[in-house]
């Protein structure tokens, strides 16, 4: 297959390079990724200034934009052939539960959803991982399975891999998104001139994290595969909301 590979950690991130090597063992891979770390960019698209593109000697394309920009411009302008799949990752750190709302890794996969086959976002569920190779092997397994039996094109597979050696994984588990506790308060400090600045505090720990959730699977040594869709409509509320709105 032809695979478009992107991420949100930047075009030189170790997770991207390890995954590219693994995927290239069986497929053609084009890399179009941000020129720097754009973590938590979510689905943002750059519209107030033009994008600049740099092509490296190895064929990697770096874009001074968001993960969504990268996939969008790749599909619309940069690639000579339409890819069969978009794969995003390997992210440095987990994308579990609420993280998916902010994740640039997931957003890059979402931008490729219209290709007619499930796009894949993959994260190593530890900060500064030691086993990117495990996540890369898991991703190749999932990509090969999708080639054998494609999923609907509106599905994004959000994959979180425990930071373990390959032979220590317990298997693959299909999960739902869990939920985190409320994040801590912003951390306030001072800049060198004594003016207040604020850092976003770490994400909250798992709240809804029992069996069946992505949190639980990763914690117990399983690769978590969560199917996501972009349609945010709460369909089971339409009938009740229609009655409610009649009195407006």
Coordinates of N, CA and C in Angstrom, one line a residue:
X1 N 0.8 -1.2 0.0 CA 0.0 0.0 0.0 C 0.9 1.2 0.0
X2 N 0.3 2.3 -0.4 CA 0.9 3.7 -0.2 C 0.3 4.3 1.1
X3 N 1.2 4.6 2.0 CA 0.8 5.1 3.3 C 1.4 6.6 3.5
X4 N 0.5 7.5 3.9 CA 0.9 8.8 4.3 C 1.1 8.8 5.8
X5 N 2.3 9.1 6.2 CA 2.7 9.1 7.6 C 2.9 10.5 8.1
X6 N 2.2 10.8 9.2 CA 2.4 12.2 9.8 C 2.4 12.0 11.3
X7 N 2.4 13.1 12.0 CA 2.4 13.1 13.5 C 2.2 14.5 14.1
X8 N 2.4 14.6 15.4 CA 2.3 16.0 16.0 C 3.6 16.3 16.7
X9 N 4.5 15.4 16.8 CA 5.8 15.6 17.5 C 6.8 16.2 16.7
X10 N 6.6 16.3 15.4 CA 7.6 16.9 14.5 C 8.2 15.9 13.6
X11 N 8.8 16.4 12.5 CA 9.3 15.5 11.4 C 10.6 14.8 11.7
X12 N 11.2 15.1 12.8 CA 12.4 14.4 13.3 C 12.2 13.6 14.6
X13 N 11.0 13.5 15.0 CA 10.7 12.8 16.2 C 11.0 11.3 16.1
X14 N 11.6 10.7 17.2 CA 12.1 9.3 17.1 C 10.9 8.4 16.8
X15 N 9.7 8.6 17.4 CA 8.6 7.7 17.1 C 8.2 7.7 15.6
X16 N 8.3 8.8 15.0 CA 8.0 8.9 13.5 C 9.0 8.1 12.7
X17 N 10.3 8.2 13.1 CA 11.4 7.6 12.3 C 11.3 6.1 12.5
X18 N 11.1 5.6 13.7 CA 11.0 4.2 14.0 C 9.8 3.6 13.2
X19 N 8.7 4.3 13.2 CA 7.5 3.8 12.6 C 7.7 3.8 11.0
X20 N 8.3 4.8 10.5 CA 8.6 4.9 9.1 C 9.4 3.7 8.6
X21 N 10.4 3.3 9.4 CA 11.3 2.2 9.1 C 10.5 0.9 9.1
X22 N 9.7 0.7 10.1 CA 8.9 -0.5 10.2 C 7.9 -0.6 9.0
X23 N 7.2 0.5 8.7 CA 6.2 0.4 7.7 C 6.8 0.2 6.3
X24 N 8.0 0.8 6.1 CA 8.7 0.7 4.8 C 9.2 -0.7 4.5
X25 N 9.2 -1.6 5.5 CA 9.6 -3.0 5.3 C 8.5 -3.7 4.4
X26 N 7.3 -3.1 4.3 CA 6.3 -3.8 3.5 C 5.5 -2.8 2.6
X27 N 5.7 -1.5 2.8 CA 4.8 -0.6 2.1 C 5.6 0.6 1.6
X28 N 5.0 1.4 0.7 CA 5.6 2.7 0.3 C 5.1 3.7 1.3
X29 N 6.0 4.5 1.8 CA 5.6 5.5 2.9 C 6.1 6.9 2.4
X30 N 5.1 7.9 2.4 CA 5.4 9.3 2.3 C 5.2 10.0 3.6
X31 N 6.2 10.7 4.0 CA 6.2 11.5 5.3 C 5.9 12.9 5.0
X32 N 4.8 13.4 5.6 CA 4.5 14.9 5.6 C 4.1 15.2 7.0
X33 N 5.0 15.9 7.7 CA 4.8 16.2 9.2 C 5.2 17.6 9.6
X34 N 4.8 18.0 10.7 CA 5.1 19.4 11.2 C 6.6 19.6 11.3
X35 N 7.1 20.8 11.1 CA 8.5 21.1 11.2 C 9.0 21.2 12.7
X36 N 8.0 21.1 13.6 CA 8.4 21.2 15.0 C 7.3 20.6 15.8
X37 N 7.5 20.5 17.1 CA 6.4 19.8 18.0 C 5.2 20.7 18.0
X38 N 4.1 20.0 17.6 CA 2.8 20.7 17.6 C 1.8 19.9 18.4
X39 N 2.2 19.3 19.5 CA 1.4 18.5 20.4 C 0.2 19.4 20.9
X40 N -1.0 18.7 21.0 CA -2.2 19.3 21.5 C -2.7 20.4 20.5
X41 N -2.4 20.3 19.3 CA -2.9 21.2 18.3 C -4.3 20.9 17.9
X42 N -4.8 19.7 18.2 CA -6.1 19.2 17.9 C -6.3 19.3 16.4
X43 N -7.5 19.7 15.9 CA -7.9 19.7 14.5 C -7.7 21.1 13.9
X44 N -6.9 21.9 14.5 CA -6.7 23.3 14.0 C -6.1 23.3 12.6
X45 N -6.6 24.2 11.8 CA -6.1 24.4 10.4 C -5.6 25.9 10.3
X46 N -4.5 26.1 9.6 CA -3.9 27.4 9.5 C -4.6 28.1 8.3
X47 N -5.2 29.2 8.6 CA -5.9 30.0 7.6 C -5.5 31.5 7.5
X48 N -4.7 31.9 8.5 CA -4.4 33.4 8.6 C -3.0 33.7 8.0
X49 N -2.2 32.6 7.6 CA -1.0 32.9 6.9 C -0.6 31.7 6.1
X50 N 0.2 31.8 5.0 CA 0.5 30.7 4.2 C 1.4 29.7 4.8
X51 N 1.4 28.5 4.3 CA 2.2 27.4 4.8 C 3.5 27.3 4.0
X52 N 4.6 27.0 4.7 CA 5.9 26.8 4.0 C 6.3 25.4 4.1
X53 N 6.8 24.8 3.0 CA 7.1 23.4 2.9 C 8.6 23.3 2.7
X54 N 9.3 22.4 3.4 CA 10.7 22.0 3.2 C 10.8 20.5 2.8
X55 N 11.5 20.2 1.8 CA 11.7 18.8 1.4 C 13.1 18.4 1.7
X56 N 13.3 17.4 2.6 CA 14.6 16.9 3.0 C 15.1 16.0 2.0
X57 N 16.4 15.7 2.0 CA 17.1 14.9 1.1 C 16.5 13.4 1.1
X58 N 16.0 13.0 2.2 CA 15.5 11.6 2.3 C 14.0 11.5 1.9
X59 N 13.5 12.6 1.4 CA 12.1 12.6 0.9 C 11.1 13.1 1.9
X60 N 11.5 13.3 3.2 CA 10.6 13.8 4.2 C 10.2 15.2 3.9
X61 N 8.9 15.5 4.1 CA 8.4 16.8 3.8 C 8.0 17.4 5.2
X62 N 8.5 18.6 5.5 CA 8.2 19.3 6.8 C 7.4 20.5 6.5
X63 N 6.4 20.7 7.2 CA 5.4 21.8 7.0 C 5.4 22.7 8.3
X64 N 5.4 24.0 8.1 CA 5.3 24.9 9.3 C 3.9 25.1 9.7
X65 N 3.2 24.0 9.9 CA 1.8 24.1 10.3 C 1.4 23.0 11.2
X66 N 0.2 22.8 11.4 CA -0.4 21.8 12.4 C -0.4 20.4 11.7
X67 N -0.7 19.4 12.5 CA -0.8 18.0 11.9 C -2.0 18.0 10.9
X68 N -3.1 18.7 11.2 CA -4.1 18.7 10.2 C -3.7 19.4 8.9
X69 N -3.0 20.5 9.0 CA -2.4 21.1 7.8 C -1.6 20.2 7.0
X70 N -0.8 19.4 7.7 CA 0.2 18.5 7.0 C -0.6 17.5 6.1
X71 N -1.6 16.8 6.7 CA -2.3 15.8 6.0 C -3.2 16.5 4.9
X72 N -3.7 17.6 5.2 CA -4.6 18.4 4.2 C -3.8 18.8 3.0
X73 N -2.6 19.4 3.2 CA -1.8 19.8 2.1 C -1.2 18.6 1.3
X74 N -0.9 17.6 2.0 CA -0.4 16.4 1.4 C -1.4 15.8 0.4
X75 N -2.6 15.7 0.8 CA -3.6 15.1 0.0 C -4.1 16.0 -1.1
X76 N -4.1 17.3 -0.8 CA -4.6 18.2 -1.8 C -3.6 18.7 -2.8
X77 N -2.3 18.7 -2.4 CA -1.3 19.4 -3.3 C 0.1 18.7 -3.4
X78 N 0.5 18.0 -2.4 CA 1.9 17.5 -2.4 C 2.2 16.1 -3.0
X79 N 1.2 15.2 -2.9 CA 1.5 13.8 -3.3 C 1.0 13.6 -4.7
X80 N 1.8 12.9 -5.5 CA 1.5 12.6 -6.9 C 0.4 11.5 -7.0
X81 N 0.4 10.6 -6.0 CA -0.7 9.6 -5.9 C -1.4 9.6 -4.6
X82 N -2.7 9.4 -4.6 CA -3.5 9.3 -3.4 C -3.1 8.1 -2.6
X83 N -2.8 8.3 -1.3 CA -2.4 7.1 -0.5 C -3.6 6.3 -0.2
X84 N -3.3 5.0 0.2 CA -4.4 4.1 0.6 C -4.8 4.3 2.1
X85 N -3.9 4.9 2.9 CA -4.2 5.0 4.3 C -3.3 6.1 4.9
X86 N -3.8 6.8 5.9 CA -3.1 7.7 6.7 C -2.8 7.1 8.1
X87 N -1.5 7.1 8.5 CA -1.1 6.7 9.8 C -0.4 7.8 10.5
X88 N -0.8 8.0 11.7 CA -0.2 9.2 12.5 C 0.5 8.6 13.7
X89 N 1.7 9.0 13.9 CA 2.4 8.6 15.1 C 3.9 8.3 14.8
X90 N 4.6 7.7 15.7 CA 4.1 7.2 17.0 C 4.3 8.4 18.0
X91 N 3.2 8.7 18.7 CA 3.2 9.8 19.6 C 4.0 9.5 20.9
X92 N 4.8 10.5 21.4 CA 5.5 10.4 22.6 C 4.5 10.7 23.8
X93 N 3.9 9.7 24.4 CA 2.9 9.8 25.4 C 1.6 9.3 25.0
X94 N 0.7 9.0 26.0 CA -0.6 8.4 25.7 C -1.6 9.4 25.1
X95 N -2.5 8.8 24.4 CA -3.7 9.6 23.9 C -4.9 8.8 24.3
X96 N -5.3 8.8 25.6 CA -6.3 8.0 26.2 C -7.5 8.9 26.6
X97 N -8.7 8.4 26.5 CA -9.9 9.1 27.0 C -10.0 10.5 26.5
X98 N -10.0 11.5 27.4 CA -10.2 12.9 27.0 C -9.1 13.4 26.1
X99 N -7.9 12.8 26.2 CA -6.8 13.3 25.4 C -7.1 13.4 23.9
X100 N -8.0 12.6 23.4 CA -8.3 12.6 22.0 C -8.9 13.9 21.5
X101 N -9.5 14.6 22.5 CA -10.1 15.9 22.1 C -9.0 16.9 21.7
X102 N -7.8 16.8 22.3 CA -6.8 17.8 22.1 C -5.7 17.3 21.2
X103 N -5.6 16.0 20.9 CA -4.5 15.3 20.3 C -4.3 15.7 18.9
X104 N -3.1 16.2 18.5 CA -2.7 16.4 17.1 C -2.5 15.1 16.4
X105 N -2.0 14.1 17.2 CA -1.8 12.8 16.6 C -3.2 12.2 16.0
X106 N -4.2 12.3 16.8 CA -5.5 11.8 16.4 C -6.1 12.7 15.3
X107 N -5.8 14.0 15.4 CA -6.3 14.9 14.4 C -5.8 14.6 13.0
X108 N -4.5 14.3 12.9 CA -3.9 14.0 11.6 C -4.6 12.8 11.0
X109 N -4.8 11.7 11.8 CA -5.6 10.6 11.3 C -7.0 11.0 10.9
X110 N -7.6 11.8 11.7 CA -9.0 12.2 11.3 C -9.0 12.9 9.9
X111 N -8.0 13.7 9.6 CA -8.0 14.4 8.4 C -7.9 13.5 7.2
X112 N -7.4 12.3 7.4 CA -7.4 11.3 6.3 C -8.6 10.4 6.2
X113 N -9.6 10.6 7.0 CA -10.7 9.6 7.1 C -11.5 9.4 5.8
X114 N -11.4 10.4 4.9 CA -12.2 10.3 3.7 C -11.6 9.5 2.6
X115 N -10.5 8.8 2.9 CA -9.8 8.0 1.9 C -10.5 6.7 1.6
X116 N -11.5 6.3 2.4 CA -12.3 5.1 2.2 C -11.8 3.9 3.0
X117 N -10.8 4.2 3.9 CA -10.3 3.1 4.7 C -10.0 3.7 6.1
X118 N -10.1 3.0 7.1 CA -9.8 3.5 8.5 C -8.4 4.1 8.6
X119 N -8.3 5.3 9.1 CA -7.0 5.9 9.4 C -6.6 5.5 10.8
X120 N -5.3 5.5 11.1 CA -4.8 5.0 12.3 C -3.9 6.1 13.0
X121 N -4.2 6.3 14.3 CA -3.4 7.1 15.2 C -2.8 6.2 16.2
X122 N -1.5 6.3 16.4 CA -0.8 5.4 17.4 C 0.1 6.2 18.3
X123 N 0.0 5.8 19.6 CA 0.7 6.5 20.7 C 1.4 5.4 21.5
X124 N 2.6 5.7 22.0 CA 3.3 4.9 23.0 C 2.9 5.5 24.3
X125 N 2.2 4.7 25.2 CA 1.6 5.2 26.4 C 2.5 5.5 27.5
X126 N 3.6 6.2 27.2 CA 4.6 6.6 28.3 C 5.3 7.8 27.7
X127 N 5.7 8.7 28.6 CA 6.5 9.8 28.2 C 8.0 9.4 28.2
X128 N 8.7 9.8 27.1 CA 10.0 9.3 26.8 C 10.1 7.8 26.8
X129 N 9.4 7.2 25.8 CA 9.3 5.8 25.8 C 10.6 5.1 25.5
X130 N 10.7 3.9 25.9 CA 11.9 3.1 25.6 C 11.7 2.0 24.5
X131 N 10.4 1.8 24.2 CA 10.1 0.7 23.3 C 9.2 1.2 22.1
X132 N 9.7 2.2 21.4 CA 9.0 2.6 20.2 C 8.9 1.4 19.2
X133 N 9.9 0.5 19.2 CA 9.8 -0.6 18.3 C 8.6 -1.5 18.5
X134 N 8.2 -1.6 19.8 CA 7.0 -2.4 20.1 C 5.7 -1.8 19.4
X135 N 5.6 -0.4 19.6 CA 4.5 0.3 19.0 C 4.5 0.2 17.5
X136 N 5.7 0.2 16.9 CA 5.8 0.1 15.5 C 5.4 -1.2 15.0
X137 N 5.8 -2.3 15.7 CA 5.4 -3.6 15.3 C 3.9 -3.8 15.4
X138 N 3.3 -3.3 16.5 CA 1.8 -3.4 16.6 C 1.1 -2.6 15.5
X139 N 1.6 -1.5 15.1 CA 1.0 -0.7 14.1 C 1.0 -1.4 12.8
X140 N 2.2 -2.0 12.4 CA 2.3 -2.8 11.2 C 1.3 -3.9 11.2
X141 N 1.1 -4.6 12.3 CA 0.1 -5.7 12.4 C -1.3 -5.1 12.1
X142 N -1.6 -4.0 12.7 CA -3.0 -3.4 12.5 C -3.1 -2.9 11.0
X143 N -2.1 -2.3 10.4 CA -2.2 -1.9 9.0 C -2.4 -3.1 8.1
X144 N -1.7 -4.2 8.4 CA -1.8 -5.4 7.5 C -3.2 -6.0 7.7
X145 N -3.8 -5.9 8.9 CA -5.1 -6.4 9.1 C -6.2 -5.6 8.4
X146 N -5.9 -4.3 8.3 CA -6.8 -3.4 7.6 C -6.7 -3.6 6.1
X147 N -5.6 -4.0 5.6 CA -5.5 -4.3 4.2 C -6.3 -5.5 3.9
X148 N -6.2 -6.5 4.8 CA -7.0 -7.7 4.5 C -8.5 -7.5 4.6
X149 N -8.9 -6.7 5.6 CA -10.3 -6.5 5.8 C -10.5 -5.0 6.2
X150 N -10.7 -4.1 5.3 CA -10.9 -2.7 5.6 C -12.1 -2.4 6.4
X151 N -11.9 -1.3 7.2 CA -13.0 -0.8 8.0 C -13.6 0.4 7.3
X152 N -14.8 0.8 7.7 CA -15.4 2.0 7.0 C -14.5 3.2 7.0
X153 N -14.6 4.0 6.0 CA -13.7 5.1 5.8 C -13.9 6.3 6.8
X154 N -15.0 6.2 7.5 CA -15.3 7.3 8.5 C -14.8 6.9 9.9
X155 N -14.0 5.8 10.0 CA -13.6 5.3 11.3 C -12.1 5.6 11.5
X156 N -11.8 6.1 12.7 CA -10.4 6.3 13.1 C -10.0 5.3 14.2
X157 N -9.0 4.6 14.0 CA -8.5 3.7 15.0 C -7.5 4.4 15.9
X158 N -7.8 4.6 17.2 CA -6.9 5.2 18.1 C -6.2 4.1 18.9
X159 N -4.9 4.0 18.6 CA -4.1 2.9 19.2 C -3.2 3.4 20.3
X160 N -3.2 2.8 21.4 CA -2.3 3.1 22.5 C -1.6 1.8 22.9
X161 N -0.2 1.9 22.9 CA 0.6 0.7 23.1 C 1.4 0.9 24.4
X162 N 1.3 -0.1 25.3 CA 2.1 0.0 26.5 C 3.6 0.1 26.2
X163 N 4.4 0.8 27.0 CA 5.8 0.9 26.8 C 6.5 -0.3 27.3
X164 N 6.4 -1.5 26.6 CA 6.9 -2.7 27.0 C 7.6 -3.4 25.9
X165 N 8.6 -4.3 26.2 CA 9.1 -5.1 25.1 C 8.0 -5.9 24.4
X166 N 8.2 -6.2 23.1 CA 7.2 -6.9 22.3 C 6.7 -8.2 23.0
X167 N 7.6 -9.0 23.5 CA 7.3 -10.3 24.1 C 6.6 -10.2 25.5
X168 N 6.5 -8.9 26.0 CA 5.8 -8.7 27.3 C 4.3 -8.3 27.1
X169 N 3.9 -7.9 25.8 CA 2.6 -7.6 25.6 C 1.6 -8.7 25.8
X170 N 0.4 -8.5 26.3 CA -0.5 -9.5 26.5 C -1.5 -9.7 25.3
X171 N -1.5 -8.8 24.4 CA -2.3 -9.0 23.2 C -2.9 -7.6 22.8
X172 N -4.0 -7.7 22.0 CA -4.7 -6.5 21.5 C -6.1 -6.6 22.1
X173 N -6.6 -5.4 22.5 CA -8.0 -5.3 23.0 C -8.7 -4.2 22.4
X174 N -9.9 -4.4 22.0 CA -10.8 -3.3 21.5 C -11.5 -2.7 22.7
X175 N -11.4 -1.3 22.7 CA -11.8 -0.6 23.9 C -12.7 0.6 23.6
X176 N -13.3 1.1 24.6 CA -13.9 2.5 24.5 C -13.1 3.5 25.2
X177 N -13.3 4.8 24.9 CA -12.6 5.8 25.6 C -13.0 5.9 27.1
X178 N -12.0 6.0 27.9 CA -12.3 6.3 29.3 C -12.4 7.7 29.5
X179 N -12.2 8.1 30.8 CA -12.4 9.5 31.2 C -11.5 9.9 32.3
X180 N -10.9 11.1 32.2 CA -10.0 11.5 33.2 C -10.7 12.4 34.3
X181 N -10.0 12.5 35.5 CA -10.4 13.5 36.5 C -10.1 14.8 35.9
X182 N -10.7 15.8 36.5 CA -10.4 17.2 36.1 C -8.9 17.5 36.3
X183 N -8.3 18.2 35.3 CA -6.9 18.5 35.4 C -6.6 19.4 36.5
X184 N -5.3 19.5 36.9 CA -4.9 20.3 38.0 C -5.0 21.8 37.6
X185 N -4.9 22.7 38.6 CA -4.9 24.1 38.3 C -3.7 24.5 37.5
X186 N -3.8 25.6 36.8 CA -2.6 26.1 36.0 C -1.5 26.4 37.0
X187 N -0.3 26.1 36.6 CA 0.9 26.4 37.4 C 1.4 27.8 37.1
X188 N 1.3 28.6 38.1 CA 1.7 30.0 38.0 C 3.2 30.2 38.4
X189 N 3.9 30.9 37.6 CA 5.3 31.3 38.0 C 5.6 32.7 37.4
X190 N 6.8 33.1 37.4 CA 7.2 34.4 37.0 C 8.2 34.3 35.8
X191 N 8.1 35.2 34.9 CA 9.2 35.2 33.8 C 10.4 36.0 34.4
X192 N 11.5 36.0 33.6 CA 12.7 36.7 34.2 C 12.5 38.2 34.5
X193 N 11.4 38.8 34.1 CA 11.2 40.2 34.4 C 10.1 40.3 35.5
X194 N 9.8 39.2 36.1 CA 8.9 39.3 37.3 C 7.4 39.3 36.9
X195 N 7.1 39.1 35.6 CA 5.7 39.1 35.2 C 5.1 37.7 35.3
X196 N 3.8 37.5 35.7 CA 3.2 36.2 35.9 C 3.1 35.5 34.5
X197 N 3.4 34.2 34.5 CA 3.1 33.3 33.4 C 2.4 32.1 33.9
X198 N 1.7 31.4 33.0 CA 1.0 30.2 33.5 C 1.3 29.0 32.6
X199 N 1.5 27.9 33.2 CA 1.7 26.6 32.5 C 0.4 25.7 32.7
X200 N 0.0 25.1 31.5 CA -1.1 24.1 31.7 C -0.6 23.0 32.5
X201 N -1.4 22.6 33.5 CA -1.0 21.6 34.5 C -1.2 20.2 33.8
X202 N -0.6 19.2 34.4 CA -0.7 17.8 33.9 C -2.2 17.4 33.8
X203 N -2.4 16.5 32.9 CA -3.8 15.9 32.8 C -4.2 15.2 34.0
X204 N -5.4 15.1 34.3 CA -5.9 14.4 35.5 C -5.7 12.9 35.3
X205 N -5.7 12.2 36.4 CA -5.6 10.7 36.4 C -6.9 10.1 35.9
X206 N -6.9 8.8 35.6 CA -8.1 8.2 35.1 C -9.2 8.2 36.1
X207 N -10.4 8.5 35.7 CA -11.6 8.4 36.5 C -12.5 7.3 36.1
X208 N -13.0 7.3 34.9 CA -13.7 6.2 34.3 C -12.6 5.3 33.6
X209 N -12.0 4.4 34.3 CA -10.8 3.7 33.8 C -10.9 2.2 34.1
X210 N -12.1 1.7 34.2 CA -12.3 0.3 34.5 C -12.2 -0.6 33.3
X211 N -12.5 -1.9 33.5 CA -12.5 -2.9 32.4 C -13.3 -2.4 31.2
X212 N -12.7 -2.6 30.0 CA -13.4 -2.2 28.8 C -12.9 -0.8 28.3
X213 N -12.2 -0.1 29.1 CA -11.7 1.3 28.7 C -10.3 1.1 28.2
X214 N -9.8 2.2 27.4 CA -8.5 2.2 26.9 C -7.5 2.3 28.1
X215 N -7.8 3.0 29.1 CA -6.9 3.1 30.3 C -6.6 1.7 30.9
X216 N -7.7 0.9 31.1 CA -7.5 -0.4 31.7 C -6.7 -1.3 30.8
X217 N -6.9 -1.3 29.5 CA -6.2 -2.2 28.6 C -4.7 -1.9 28.7
X218 N -4.3 -0.6 28.6 CA -2.9 -0.3 28.6 C -2.3 -0.6 29.9
X219 N -3.0 -0.3 31.0 CA -2.5 -0.6 32.4 C -2.2 -2.0 32.6
X220 N -2.9 -2.9 31.9 CA -2.8 -4.3 32.1 C -2.0 -5.0 30.9
X221 N -1.3 -4.2 30.2 CA -0.3 -4.7 29.2 C -0.9 -5.1 27.8
X222 N -2.1 -4.5 27.5 CA -2.7 -4.8 26.2 C -2.6 -3.6 25.3
X223 N -2.5 -3.8 24.0 CA -2.6 -2.7 23.0 C -4.0 -2.4 22.9
X224 N -4.4 -1.1 23.2 CA -5.7 -0.6 23.1 C -6.1 -0.1 21.7
X225 N -7.2 -0.6 21.1 CA -7.6 -0.1 19.8 C -9.0 0.4 20.0
X226 N -9.2 1.7 19.9 CA -10.5 2.4 20.1 C -11.0 2.9 18.8
X227 N -12.2 2.5 18.3 CA -12.7 3.1 17.1 C -13.4 4.5 17.4
X228 N -13.0 5.5 16.6 CA -13.5 6.8 16.8 C -14.3 7.2 15.5
X229 N -15.2 8.1 15.7 CA -15.9 8.7 14.5 C -15.9 10.2 14.7
X230 N -16.1 10.9 13.6 CA -16.0 12.4 13.6 C -17.4 13.0 13.9
X231 N -18.4 12.3 13.5 CA -19.8 12.8 13.7 C -20.1 13.0 15.2
X232 N -20.2 14.3 15.6 CA -20.4 14.6 17.0 C -21.9 14.7 17.4
X233 N -22.7 14.5 16.5 CA -24.2 14.6 16.7 C -24.6 13.5 17.8
X234 N -25.3 14.0 18.8 CA -25.9 13.0 19.7 C -27.3 12.6 19.2
X235 N -27.3 11.5 18.4 CA -28.4 11.2 17.6 C -29.6 10.8 18.5
X236 N -29.4 10.2 19.7 CA -30.5 9.8 20.5 C -31.1 10.9 21.2
X237 N -30.6 12.1 21.1 CA -31.2 13.3 21.7 C -32.0 14.1 20.7
X238 N -32.0 13.8 19.4 CA -32.7 14.6 18.4 C -34.2 14.7 18.6
X239 N -34.8 13.6 18.9 CA -36.3 13.6 19.1 C -36.7 14.4 20.3
X240 N -36.0 14.2 21.4 CA -36.4 15.0 22.6 C -36.1 16.5 22.4
X241 N -35.0 16.8 21.8 CA -34.6 18.2 21.5 C -35.6 18.8 20.6
X242 N -36.1 18.1 19.6 CA -37.1 18.6 18.7 C -38.4 19.1 19.5
X243 N -38.8 18.2 20.4 CA -40.0 18.6 21.2 C -39.7 19.8 22.1
X244 N -38.5 19.9 22.6 CA -38.0 21.0 23.5 C -38.0 22.3 22.7
X245 N -37.5 22.2 21.4 CA -37.3 23.4 20.6 C -38.7 23.9 20.1
X246 N -39.7 23.1 20.1 CA -41.0 23.6 19.6 C -41.6 24.8 20.4
X247 N -41.1 24.9 21.7 CA -41.6 26.0 22.5 C -40.7 27.2 22.5
X248 N -39.7 27.2 21.7 CA -38.9 28.4 21.6 C -39.6 29.6 20.9

